[in-house]
CSV table of C-alpha atoms in Angstrom, one decimal:
chain,number,residue,atom,x,y,z
A,1,MET,CA,142.6,106.2,103.2
A,2,ILE,CA,138.9,106.4,103.7
A,3,ALA,CA,138.3,105.2,100.1
A,4,ARG,CA,140.6,102.3,100.6
A,5,LEU,CA,138.9,101.2,103.8
A,6,ARG,CA,135.5,101.6,102.1
A,7,GLN,CA,136.7,99.4,99.2
A,8,SER,CA,138.0,96.8,101.6
A,9,TYR,CA,134.7,96.8,103.5
A,10,ARG,CA,132.8,96.3,100.2
A,11,GLY,CA,135.1,93.4,99.4
A,12,MET,CA,134.2,91.5,102.6
A,13,ARG,CA,131.6,88.8,102.7
A,14,LEU,CA,128.1,89.6,103.9
A,15,GLY,CA,128.5,87.6,107.1
A,16,THR,CA,131.7,89.5,108.0
A,17,ARG,CA,130.1,92.8,107.2
A,18,LEU,CA,127.0,91.9,109.3
A,19,ALA,CA,129.2,90.8,112.2
A,20,LEU,CA,131.3,94.0,112.1
A,21,GLY,CA,128.1,96.1,111.9
A,22,LEU,CA,126.7,94.1,114.9
A,23,GLY,CA,130.0,94.7,116.8
A,24,ALA,CA,129.9,98.4,116.0
A,25,LEU,CA,126.3,98.6,117.3
A,26,ALA,CA,127.2,96.6,120.4
A,27,LEU,CA,130.2,98.9,121.0
A,28,VAL,CA,127.9,102.0,120.9
A,29,VAL,CA,125.5,100.3,123.3
A,30,PHE,CA,128.3,99.2,125.6
A,31,ALA,CA,129.7,102.8,125.6
A,32,VAL,CA,126.3,104.3,126.5
A,33,VAL,CA,125.6,101.7,129.2
A,34,GLY,CA,129.2,102.1,130.6
A,35,SER,CA,129.0,105.9,130.6
A,36,THR,CA,125.6,105.9,132.3
A,37,LEU,CA,126.7,103.4,134.9
A,38,THR,CA,130.0,105.3,135.6
A,39,MET,CA,128.2,108.6,136.0
A,40,TYR,CA,125.6,107.0,138.3
A,41,MET,CA,128.3,105.4,140.4
A,42,ARG,CA,130.2,108.7,140.7
A,43,ASP,CA,127.1,110.6,141.7
A,44,TYR,CA,126.1,108.0,144.2
A,45,LEU,CA,129.5,107.9,145.9
A,46,SER,CA,129.7,111.7,145.9
A,47,ALA,CA,126.3,111.9,147.5
A,48,GLN,CA,127.5,109.3,150.1
A,49,LEU,CA,130.6,111.4,150.8
A,50,ASN,CA,128.4,114.6,151.2
A,51,GLU,CA,126.2,112.7,153.7
A,52,GLN,CA,129.2,111.5,155.6
A,53,LEU,CA,130.6,115.1,155.8
A,54,LYS,CA,127.2,116.4,157.0
A,55,ILE,CA,126.9,113.7,159.7
A,56,ALA,CA,130.5,114.3,160.8
A,57,GLN,CA,130.1,118.1,161.0
A,58,ILE,CA,126.9,117.7,163.1
A,59,ALA,CA,128.9,115.7,165.7
A,60,GLN,CA,131.9,118.1,165.4
A,61,SER,CA,129.7,121.2,165.8
A,62,LYS,CA,128.2,119.8,168.9
A,63,SER,CA,131.6,119.0,170.3
A,64,ILE,CA,132.9,122.5,169.6
A,65,ALA,CA,129.8,124.1,171.1
A,66,ASP,CA,130.0,122.0,174.3
A,67,TYR,CA,133.7,121.5,174.8
A,68,GLY,CA,135.4,123.8,172.4
A,69,THR,CA,137.4,121.0,170.9
A,70,LEU,CA,137.4,118.4,168.1
A,71,GLU,CA,139.3,115.7,169.9
A,72,GLY,CA,138.0,112.2,169.2
A,73,LYS,CA,135.9,113.4,166.3
A,74,LYS,CA,138.5,113.3,163.5
A,75,TYR,CA,138.9,111.0,160.4
A,76,TYR,CA,142.1,109.9,158.7
A,77,ARG,CA,143.3,112.4,156.0
A,78,TRP,CA,140.4,114.7,156.7
A,79,TYR,CA,141.1,118.4,157.3
A,80,TYR,CA,139.3,120.7,159.7
A,81,ALA,CA,139.4,124.5,160.0
A,82,VAL,CA,137.4,126.7,162.4
A,83,TYR,CA,136.9,130.3,161.4
A,84,ASP,CA,135.7,133.3,163.4
A,85,THR,CA,133.3,135.4,161.2
A,86,SER,CA,131.9,137.7,163.9
A,87,ASP,CA,133.2,140.8,162.0
A,88,GLY,CA,132.1,139.5,158.6
A,89,THR,CA,135.6,138.4,157.5
A,90,PRO,CA,136.7,134.7,158.1
A,91,VAL,CA,139.7,134.5,160.4
A,92,LEU,CA,141.3,131.1,161.0
A,93,GLN,CA,141.4,130.0,164.6
A,94,LYS,CA,144.5,128.2,165.8
A,95,PRO,CA,144.1,124.5,165.0
A,96,GLU,CA,144.3,122.0,167.9
A,97,ASP,CA,146.7,120.0,165.7
A,98,PRO,CA,148.8,121.5,162.9
A,99,ALA,CA,147.9,118.5,160.8
A,100,ASP,CA,144.2,119.5,160.9
A,101,VAL,CA,144.7,122.1,158.2
A,102,PRO,CA,146.7,121.9,154.9
A,103,LYS,CA,149.5,124.2,154.1
A,104,ASP,CA,147.4,126.1,151.6
A,105,ILE,CA,144.1,127.2,153.3
A,106,ASP,CA,142.9,129.6,150.6
A,107,ASP,CA,140.2,127.2,149.4
A,108,PHE,CA,139.0,126.7,153.0
A,109,THR,CA,138.8,130.5,153.5
A,110,LEU,CA,136.9,131.0,150.2
A,111,VAL,CA,134.3,128.4,151.3
A,112,ALA,CA,133.9,130.0,154.7
A,113,LYS,CA,133.5,133.4,153.1
A,114,ALA,CA,130.9,131.9,150.7
A,115,LEU,CA,128.9,130.6,153.7
A,116,THR,CA,129.1,134.0,155.4
A,117,VAL,CA,127.7,135.6,152.2
A,118,GLU,CA,125.1,133.0,151.3
A,119,GLY,CA,124.0,132.2,154.9
A,120,THR,CA,123.7,128.4,154.3
A,121,GLU,CA,125.9,125.3,154.1
A,122,VAL,CA,128.3,125.4,151.2
A,123,THR,CA,129.7,122.3,149.5
A,124,ARG,CA,132.5,122.4,146.8
A,125,THR,CA,135.0,120.2,145.2
A,126,GLU,CA,138.5,121.6,145.1
A,127,HIS,CA,142.0,120.4,144.2
A,128,LEU,CA,144.3,121.0,147.2
A,129,LYS,CA,147.8,121.7,146.3
A,130,GLY,CA,149.9,118.6,147.0
A,131,GLN,CA,146.9,116.7,148.4
A,132,GLY,CA,144.6,115.9,145.5
A,133,GLN,CA,140.9,116.2,145.0
A,134,TYR,CA,138.9,117.0,148.1
A,135,ARG,CA,135.2,117.7,148.9
A,136,LEU,CA,134.9,120.8,151.2
A,137,ARG,CA,131.8,121.6,153.3
A,138,ALA,CA,131.2,124.6,155.4
A,139,CYS,CA,128.6,124.9,158.2
A,140,GLU,CA,127.9,127.4,161.0
A,141,VAL,CA,128.6,125.9,164.4
A,142,GLU,CA,127.2,129.0,166.3
A,143,PRO,CA,126.8,132.6,165.4
A,144,GLY,CA,130.2,133.9,164.3
A,145,VAL,CA,131.9,130.5,164.2
A,146,VAL,CA,132.2,128.4,160.9
A,147,LEU,CA,133.5,124.9,160.6
A,148,VAL,CA,135.0,123.9,157.3
A,149,SER,CA,135.7,120.1,156.8
A,150,ALA,CA,137.5,118.5,153.8
A,151,ALA,CA,137.3,114.8,152.9
A,152,PRO,CA,139.5,113.2,150.3
A,153,MET,CA,137.9,111.9,147.1
A,154,ASP,CA,140.7,109.4,146.2
A,155,ASP,CA,138.5,106.5,147.2
A,156,ILE,CA,135.7,107.7,144.8
A,157,GLU,CA,138.2,108.1,142.0
A,158,ASP,CA,139.8,104.7,142.7
A,159,THR,CA,136.4,103.0,142.8
A,160,VAL,CA,135.2,104.7,139.6
A,161,GLY,CA,138.6,103.9,137.9
A,162,GLN,CA,138.2,100.2,138.9
A,163,LEU,CA,134.6,100.2,137.6
A,164,ILE,CA,135.8,101.7,134.3
A,165,THR,CA,138.6,99.1,134.0
A,166,VAL,CA,136.2,96.2,134.8
A,167,GLN,CA,133.7,97.6,132.2
A,168,VAL,CA,136.3,98.0,129.5
A,169,VAL,CA,137.7,94.5,130.0
A,170,THR,CA,134.2,93.0,130.2
A,171,PHE,CA,132.9,94.9,127.2
A,172,VAL,CA,136.0,94.1,125.1
A,173,LEU,CA,135.7,90.4,125.9
A,174,ALA,CA,131.9,90.5,125.3
A,175,LEU,CA,132.5,92.4,122.0
A,176,MET,CA,135.1,89.9,120.8
A,177,ALA,CA,132.8,87.0,121.8
A,178,LEU,CA,129.9,88.7,120.0
A,179,VAL,CA,131.9,89.2,116.8
A,180,VAL,CA,133.3,85.7,116.8
A,181,PHE,CA,130.2,83.8,117.8
A,182,GLY,CA,128.0,86.2,115.9
A,183,ARG,CA,130.1,85.6,112.8
A,184,ALA,CA,129.7,81.8,113.2
A,185,MET,CA,125.9,82.1,113.7
A,186,LEU,CA,125.6,84.5,110.8
A,187,ARG,CA,127.7,82.1,108.6
A,188,ARG,CA,125.4,79.3,109.6
A,189,GLY,CA,122.3,81.4,109.0
A,190,LEU,CA,123.6,82.6,105.6
A,191,LYS,CA,124.6,79.1,104.5
A,192,PRO,CA,121.4,78.7,102.4
A,193,LEU,CA,122.4,81.8,100.5
A,194,GLY,CA,125.8,80.3,99.8
A,195,ASP,CA,124.1,77.1,98.7
A,196,MET,CA,122.0,79.1,96.3
A,197,ALA,CA,125.1,80.8,94.9
A,198,HIS,CA,126.7,77.3,94.6
A,199,THR,CA,123.6,76.1,92.7
A,200,ALA,CA,123.8,79.2,90.4
A,201,ARG,CA,127.5,78.6,89.7
A,202,GLY,CA,126.7,74.9,89.0
A,203,ILE,CA,124.0,76.0,86.5
A,204,THR,CA,126.4,78.5,84.9
A,205,SER,CA,129.0,75.8,84.4
A,206,HIS,CA,126.5,73.4,82.9
A,207,ASP,CA,126.4,73.2,79.1
A,208,LEU,CA,122.9,74.1,78.1
A,209,THR,CA,123.5,73.3,74.5
A,210,ASP,CA,123.5,69.6,75.2
A,211,SER,CA,120.4,69.5,77.4
A,212,ALA,CA,117.5,71.9,77.7
A,213,ARG,CA,116.8,71.0,81.3
A,214,LEU,CA,118.5,72.7,84.2
A,215,PRO,CA,120.3,70.0,86.2
A,216,MET,CA,119.8,71.2,89.8
A,217,ARG,CA,117.5,72.9,92.3
A,218,HIS,CA,118.1,74.4,95.8
A,219,ASP,CA,116.6,71.9,98.3
A,220,ASN,CA,118.1,73.1,101.6
A,221,ARG,CA,115.2,74.3,103.8
A,222,ASP,CA,117.2,75.8,106.7
A,223,GLY,CA,117.4,79.5,107.4
A,224,GLY,CA,113.9,80.5,108.5
A,225,PRO,CA,110.9,82.0,106.7
A,226,GLU,CA,112.8,84.7,104.9
A,227,VAL,CA,115.3,82.3,103.4
A,228,GLU,CA,112.5,79.9,102.6
A,229,GLU,CA,110.7,82.6,100.7
A,230,LEU,CA,113.9,83.4,98.8
A,231,ARG,CA,114.5,79.7,98.1
A,232,THR,CA,111.0,79.3,96.8
A,233,ALA,CA,111.4,82.4,94.5
A,234,PHE,CA,114.9,81.1,93.4
A,235,ASN,CA,113.5,77.6,92.5
A,236,THR,CA,110.4,79.2,90.8
A,237,MET,CA,112.8,81.3,88.7
A,238,LEU,CA,114.8,78.2,87.8
A,239,GLU,CA,111.6,76.4,86.9
A,240,HIS,CA,110.6,79.4,84.7
A,241,ILE,CA,114.0,79.4,83.0
A,242,ASP,CA,113.9,75.6,82.7
A,243,ASP,CA,110.5,75.8,80.9
A,244,ALA,CA,111.7,78.6,78.7
A,245,LEU,CA,114.8,76.6,77.7
A,246,ALA,CA,112.6,73.5,77.0
A,247,VAL,CA,110.3,75.5,74.8
A,248,ARG,CA,113.2,77.1,73.0
A,249,THR,CA,114.9,73.8,72.5
A,250,GLU,CA,111.7,72.2,71.3
A,251,ALA,CA,111.1,75.2,68.9
A,252,GLU,CA,114.6,74.9,67.6
A,253,GLN,CA,114.2,71.2,67.0
A,254,ARG,CA,110.9,71.6,65.3
A,255,LEU,CA,112.3,74.4,63.2
A,256,ARG,CA,115.3,72.2,62.1
A,257,ARG,CA,113.0,69.3,61.5
A,258,PHE,CA,110.6,71.6,59.6
A,259,VAL,CA,113.3,73.0,57.4
A,260,ALA,CA,114.8,69.6,56.7
A,261,ASP,CA,111.4,68.1,55.9
A,262,ALA,CA,110.4,71.1,53.8
A,263,SER,CA,113.6,70.9,51.9
A,264,HIS,CA,113.2,67.2,51.3
A,265,GLU,CA,109.5,67.6,50.2
A,266,LEU,CA,110.3,70.4,47.8
A,267,ARG,CA,113.4,68.6,46.4
A,268,THR,CA,111.3,65.8,44.9
A,269,PRO,CA,108.9,67.9,42.9
A,270,LEU,CA,111.7,70.2,41.8
A,271,MET,CA,113.7,67.3,40.5
A,272,SER,CA,110.6,65.9,38.8
A,273,VAL,CA,109.9,69.3,37.2
A,274,ARG,CA,113.5,69.5,36.0
A,275,GLY,CA,113.3,65.9,34.6
A,276,TYR,CA,110.0,66.4,32.8
A,277,ALA,CA,111.2,69.7,31.5
A,278,ASP,CA,114.2,67.9,29.9
A,279,LEU,CA,111.9,65.2,28.6
A,280,PHE,CA,109.6,67.8,27.2
A,281,GLN,CA,112.4,69.6,25.5
A,282,TYR,CA,113.6,66.3,24.0
A,283,ALA,CA,110.1,65.2,23.0
A,284,ALA,CA,109.5,68.6,21.3
A,285,ALA,CA,112.5,68.0,19.1
A,286,HIS,CA,112.3,64.2,18.5
A,287,SER,CA,108.9,62.8,19.6
A,288,PRO,CA,106.1,65.3,19.2
A,289,GLU,CA,103.6,62.7,20.2
A,290,GLU,CA,105.1,62.4,23.7
A,291,ARG,CA,105.1,66.2,24.3
A,292,ASP,CA,101.6,66.5,25.6
A,293,LYS,CA,102.1,63.7,28.1
A,294,HIS,CA,105.3,65.2,29.5
A,295,LEU,CA,103.7,68.6,29.6
A,296,ALA,CA,100.8,67.2,31.7
A,297,ARG,CA,103.2,65.6,34.1
A,298,LEU,CA,105.1,68.8,34.3
A,299,ARG,CA,102.0,70.7,35.2
A,300,ALA,CA,101.0,68.1,37.8
A,301,GLU,CA,104.3,68.3,39.6
A,302,ALA,CA,104.2,72.1,39.5
A,303,ALA,CA,100.6,72.0,40.9
A,304,ARG,CA,101.7,69.5,43.6
A,305,MET,CA,104.6,71.8,44.6
A,306,GLY,CA,102.1,74.7,44.6
A,307,TYR,CA,99.8,72.9,47.1
A,308,LEU,CA,102.8,72.2,49.3
A,309,LEU,CA,103.9,75.8,49.3
A,310,ASP,CA,100.3,77.0,50.0
A,311,ASP,CA,100.2,74.7,53.0
A,312,LEU,CA,103.5,76.0,54.3
A,313,LEU,CA,102.4,79.6,53.8
A,314,MET,CA,99.2,78.9,55.6
A,315,LEU,CA,101.0,77.4,58.6
A,316,ALA,CA,103.4,80.3,58.7
A,317,ARG,CA,100.6,82.8,58.7
A,318,LEU,CA,98.8,80.8,61.4
A,319,ASP,CA,102.0,80.8,63.5
A,320,ALA,CA,102.1,84.6,63.2
A,321,ALA,CA,98.4,85.0,63.8
A,322,ASP,CA,99.1,87.7,66.5
A,323,VAL,CA,100.5,89.9,63.7
A,324,GLU,CA,98.3,89.0,60.8
A,325,THR,CA,95.2,86.8,61.1
A,326,PRO,CA,94.7,84.6,58.0
A,327,LEU,CA,90.9,84.2,58.8
A,328,ARG,CA,88.0,86.1,57.3
A,329,LEU,CA,85.3,85.6,59.8
A,330,GLU,CA,81.6,85.7,58.9
A,331,GLU,CA,78.4,84.1,60.0
A,332,ALA,CA,77.9,80.7,58.4
A,333,ASP,CA,76.0,77.4,58.9
A,334,LEU,CA,78.2,74.6,60.0
A,335,VAL,CA,75.6,72.0,58.9
A,336,GLN,CA,75.6,73.4,55.3
A,337,LEU,CA,79.5,73.4,55.2
A,338,SER,CA,79.5,69.8,56.4
A,339,LEU,CA,77.0,68.7,53.7
A,340,GLN,CA,79.0,70.5,51.0
A,341,ALA,CA,82.2,68.7,52.2
A,342,ALA,CA,80.2,65.4,52.2
A,343,ASP,CA,79.1,65.9,48.6
A,344,ALA,CA,82.7,66.6,47.5
A,345,PHE,CA,83.9,63.5,49.3
A,346,ARG,CA,81.4,61.3,47.6
A,347,ALA,CA,82.3,62.7,44.2
A,348,GLY,CA,86.1,62.2,44.8
A,349,HIS,CA,86.0,58.9,46.7
A,350,PRO,CA,83.1,56.8,45.5
A,351,GLY,CA,84.7,53.7,47.0
A,352,HIS,CA,84.2,54.9,50.6
A,353,PRO,CA,80.5,55.0,51.6
A,354,LEU,CA,79.7,58.1,53.7
A,355,THR,CA,77.0,58.5,56.3
A,356,VAL,CA,76.1,62.1,57.4
A,357,THR,CA,74.2,62.9,60.5
A,358,THR,CA,73.5,66.6,61.1
A,359,GLY,CA,70.1,67.0,62.7
A,360,SER,CA,67.3,69.2,61.5
A,361,ALA,CA,68.3,72.6,62.8
A,362,PRO,CA,71.2,74.7,61.4
A,363,VAL,CA,74.2,75.5,63.5
A,364,ARG,CA,75.3,79.1,62.8
A,365,LEU,CA,78.7,80.1,63.9
A,366,ARG,CA,81.1,83.0,63.3
A,367,LEU,CA,83.9,81.4,61.3
A,368,ASP,CA,85.9,81.4,58.0
A,369,PRO,CA,83.8,79.2,55.7
A,370,LEU,CA,86.7,78.5,53.3
A,371,ARG,CA,89.2,77.5,56.0
A,372,LEU,CA,86.7,75.4,57.9
A,373,ARG,CA,85.8,73.7,54.7
A,374,GLN,CA,89.5,73.0,54.2
A,375,VAL,CA,89.6,71.4,57.6
A,376,LEU,CA,86.6,69.1,56.8
A,377,ASP,CA,88.1,68.2,53.4
A,378,ASN,CA,91.4,67.3,54.9
A,379,LEU,CA,89.9,65.1,57.6
A,380,LEU,CA,87.6,63.3,55.1
A,381,THR,CA,90.4,62.8,52.6
A,382,ASN,CA,92.7,61.5,55.4
A,383,ALA,CA,90.0,58.9,56.2
A,384,ALA,CA,89.8,57.8,52.6
A,385,VAL,CA,93.5,57.8,51.8
A,386,HIS,CA,94.6,55.8,54.9
A,387,THR,CA,91.9,53.1,54.8
A,388,PRO,CA,91.1,50.3,52.3
A,389,ARG,CA,88.5,50.7,49.6
A,390,GLY,CA,85.0,50.0,50.9
A,391,THR,CA,85.7,51.3,54.4
A,392,GLU,CA,82.7,53.1,55.9
A,393,VAL,CA,83.1,56.8,56.9
A,394,ARG,CA,80.7,58.7,59.1
A,395,LEU,CA,80.3,62.5,59.5
A,396,GLU,CA,78.3,63.8,62.5
A,397,VAL,CA,77.4,67.4,63.5
A,398,SER,CA,76.0,68.1,66.9
A,399,VAL,CA,75.7,70.8,69.6
A,400,ASP,CA,76.7,70.4,73.2
A,401,SER,CA,75.0,73.2,75.1
A,402,GLY,CA,76.4,72.1,78.5
A,403,ALA,CA,80.1,71.8,77.5
A,404,ALA,CA,80.7,75.5,78.4
A,405,ALA,CA,78.8,78.6,79.3
A,406,SER,CA,78.0,79.3,75.6
A,407,GLY,CA,78.2,75.7,74.4
A,408,THR,CA,80.2,74.1,71.6
A,409,ALA,CA,79.5,72.7,68.2
A,410,GLU,CA,81.1,69.3,67.4
A,411,VAL,CA,82.0,67.7,64.1
A,412,ARG,CA,83.0,64.0,64.3
A,413,ILE,CA,84.6,62.2,61.4
A,414,THR,CA,84.8,58.4,62.0
A,415,ASP,CA,86.1,55.6,59.8
A,416,SER,CA,86.2,51.9,60.3
A,417,GLY,CA,89.7,51.4,59.1
A,418,PRO,CA,92.7,49.7,60.8
A,419,GLY,CA,93.3,52.5,63.2
A,420,ILE,CA,96.4,54.5,64.2
A,421,PRO,CA,99.1,52.9,66.4
A,422,ALA,CA,99.2,54.4,69.9
A,423,ASP,CA,102.8,55.5,69.4
A,424,ASP,CA,101.8,57.6,66.4
A,425,GLN,CA,98.6,59.2,67.8
A,426,GLU,CA,100.4,62.0,69.7
A,427,ARG,CA,102.4,63.0,66.6
A,428,VAL,CA,99.8,62.8,63.8
A,429,PHE,CA,99.3,66.6,64.0
A,430,ASP,CA,103.0,67.3,63.6
A,431,ARG,CA,104.1,68.8,60.4
A,432,PHE,CA,105.5,66.4,57.7
A,433,TYR,CA,104.7,63.4,60.0
A,434,ARG,CA,103.4,60.2,58.3
A,435,VAL,CA,102.1,57.2,60.1
A,436,ASP,CA,103.1,54.9,57.2
A,437,LYS,CA,106.7,55.9,56.4
A,438,ALA,CA,106.7,53.6,53.3
A,439,ARG,CA,103.6,55.2,51.7
A,440,SER,CA,104.4,57.1,48.6
A,441,ARG,CA,103.8,60.9,48.3
A,442,ASP,CA,101.3,60.4,45.5
A,443,ARG,CA,99.1,58.4,47.8
A,444,GLY,CA,100.0,59.6,51.3
A,445,GLY,CA,100.5,63.3,50.8
A,446,SER,CA,103.1,65.5,52.3
A,447,GLY,CA,102.2,65.1,55.9
A,448,LEU,CA,100.8,68.7,56.3
A,449,GLY,CA,97.1,68.1,56.1
A,450,LEU,CA,96.4,67.3,59.7
A,451,ALA,CA,98.9,70.0,60.8
A,452,VAL,CA,97.0,72.6,58.8
A,453,ALA,CA,93.7,71.3,60.1
A,454,SER,CA,94.8,71.5,63.7
A,455,SER,CA,96.2,75.0,63.2
A,456,LEU,CA,93.0,76.3,61.6
A,457,VAL,CA,90.8,74.9,64.3
A,458,ARG,CA,92.9,76.5,67.0
A,459,ALA,CA,92.8,79.8,65.0
A,460,HIS,CA,89.0,79.6,65.3
A,461,GLY,CA,89.3,79.1,69.1
A,462,GLY,CA,88.4,75.4,69.0
A,463,THR,CA,90.1,72.1,69.5
A,464,ILE,CA,90.7,68.9,67.5
A,465,ASP,CA,91.1,65.5,69.2
A,466,LEU,CA,91.9,62.0,68.0
A,467,THR,CA,90.7,58.7,69.4
A,468,SER,CA,91.7,55.5,67.6
A,469,GLU,CA,91.8,51.8,68.1
A,470,PRO,CA,91.7,48.9,65.7
A,471,GLY,CA,88.4,49.1,63.7
A,472,THR,CA,87.6,52.7,64.4
A,473,THR,CA,89.3,56.1,64.3
A,474,THR,CA,87.5,59.4,65.2
A,475,PHE,CA,88.6,63.0,64.7
A,476,THR,CA,86.5,65.4,66.8
A,477,VAL,CA,86.4,69.1,66.0
A,478,ARG,CA,85.0,71.4,68.7
A,479,LEU,CA,84.1,75.0,68.0
A,480,PRO,CA,82.7,77.6,70.4
A,481,LEU,CA,79.1,78.8,69.7
A,482,ALA,CA,79.8,82.4,69.0
A,483,VAL,CA,76.4,83.0,67.5
A,484,VAL,CA,73.3,81.2,68.8
A,485,ARG,CA,71.7,79.1,66.1
A,486,ALA,CA,68.6,80.7,64.5
C-alpha cells in the first residue's frame, strides 16, 4: 500500500506535489497553532473559574461567620458543603437546602480532608457521578469549619469544543483554499518550465538531418530570477548544441565534397595511366619509335598523381596535428627562404618579372624551412598560373614589431593580374576549389595549393589573408617572431 502511494506520488506533476507538500506543511502549522490556542483558552477559562470560586467563597465565608447561613450567596448548579473539622476528621454539617450537596459527597470529603492535612486552600477537578466535570475548592471559614464549593465546568468544555469546531472548519477551508489557489499559482509559476519542456519536445521532433540549425529557443521571461537563470542556461545549451551541429554538418559536407573531389581528381590520372599503359604495350609490339613518348607521358601522369597524393597526405597530417605534427622546426632566416623562392620562380616563370623587397637585416624565426618554402612556392606559382604572361609580381618581407607583444613577420606576394571575384575570395583556400572552373588541370592544378599553404601557415601559428580587386591581388602571410632577429 505504501509502495503504491509512493509510486502514485512520484507520478504526479511537480506543481501538484509542491501544492500537496505545502498543504501538509500548512496542516502541521494549523495543528500546532490550533492546539496552542485551545490549551491557552482552556487554561484561561480554568483560571477564570478558579478566581470566581475564590471570590464566591470569600463572600460565603463571611456570611457563614456572621450569620451562619449561605442564603443569597448561591449560584445556579453550584454545590456547597460545610464540614466540621474540629476533631481532625471532616464531618458534613446539615445543608440548608438538600440541593446544596450532590448525592455522592465522597469527593467533597476528600477535598476537605486534604485541606485539613495541608493547611491551605485546595483546588481539584473531579467528575461527580451523574453530574459531570466540576471544579472543587476548599477553604477554611474559621478554625474547625471548612467550606467546599463546586462549580460546573460544562461551559468551559462547551466553549473549548466550539473553539475547536471553529478552528477545524476554518483550517479545513483555509487548507483547501491554500491547495487550490496554491496549485494555480504554482502552475503559473512553473509555466516557464513547461514551456521549456515543450521547446525540448519540439526540438526532439525536429528532423536534424535536413537542417543543422535548431529551430527554436525559449523566449518566455516570466518566472523570476531563478527561472530566468534556468532559461539562460537552457538557451546557452541550445546554442552550444546548435553550434556543434553546425560544425558537424559543415564537417560532413566538407568530407563528402573532399571525397568526391579527391575521387574525381584521382580518376583522371588513373585513366590516363591506364590509357598510356595500353598505348605503351601496343607501341612496344608494333611501333617501337612511339614507345619512349608513351612511356614519358605515363611517367608524367604517375608523377602528377603522386603530387596530388602528397598534398592529400599533407592535409591529412595537418588536420591531425594534435596527434602527429608534420613540421620539423628549426631556426631559419625568412629573408633567405624568400630569396631562394624568388630565384626558383624566375627560373620557372621567366615571363613574369619579379621584384623582391626584403630589407637589409635577416629575419630569423623558428619554423620548418621546407614547408614554409612550399608555401612561398605555391603562392608565387599561383600568381604566375592565374595571370597573363608579362604580369608583374612583387615579393616583400617585413617585420611589424607593434602588431603583438613579440611582433610578427610578414611576407606579401602581390600580382597585377585581373584579380579574384569577390564571390570566390572566401573560398579560394577550400580544398579542390578553382576560381576558373573551365581551366584545365594541366594549367590550373588540382585546387589544393592554397589549401596546403593555408594549413601550413596555421600549423606555424600564423595567418594568411587575401585582398583582391581588379588590377591587384595580394596574399599576406603573417608569422609570429619566435626568435628575435640577430
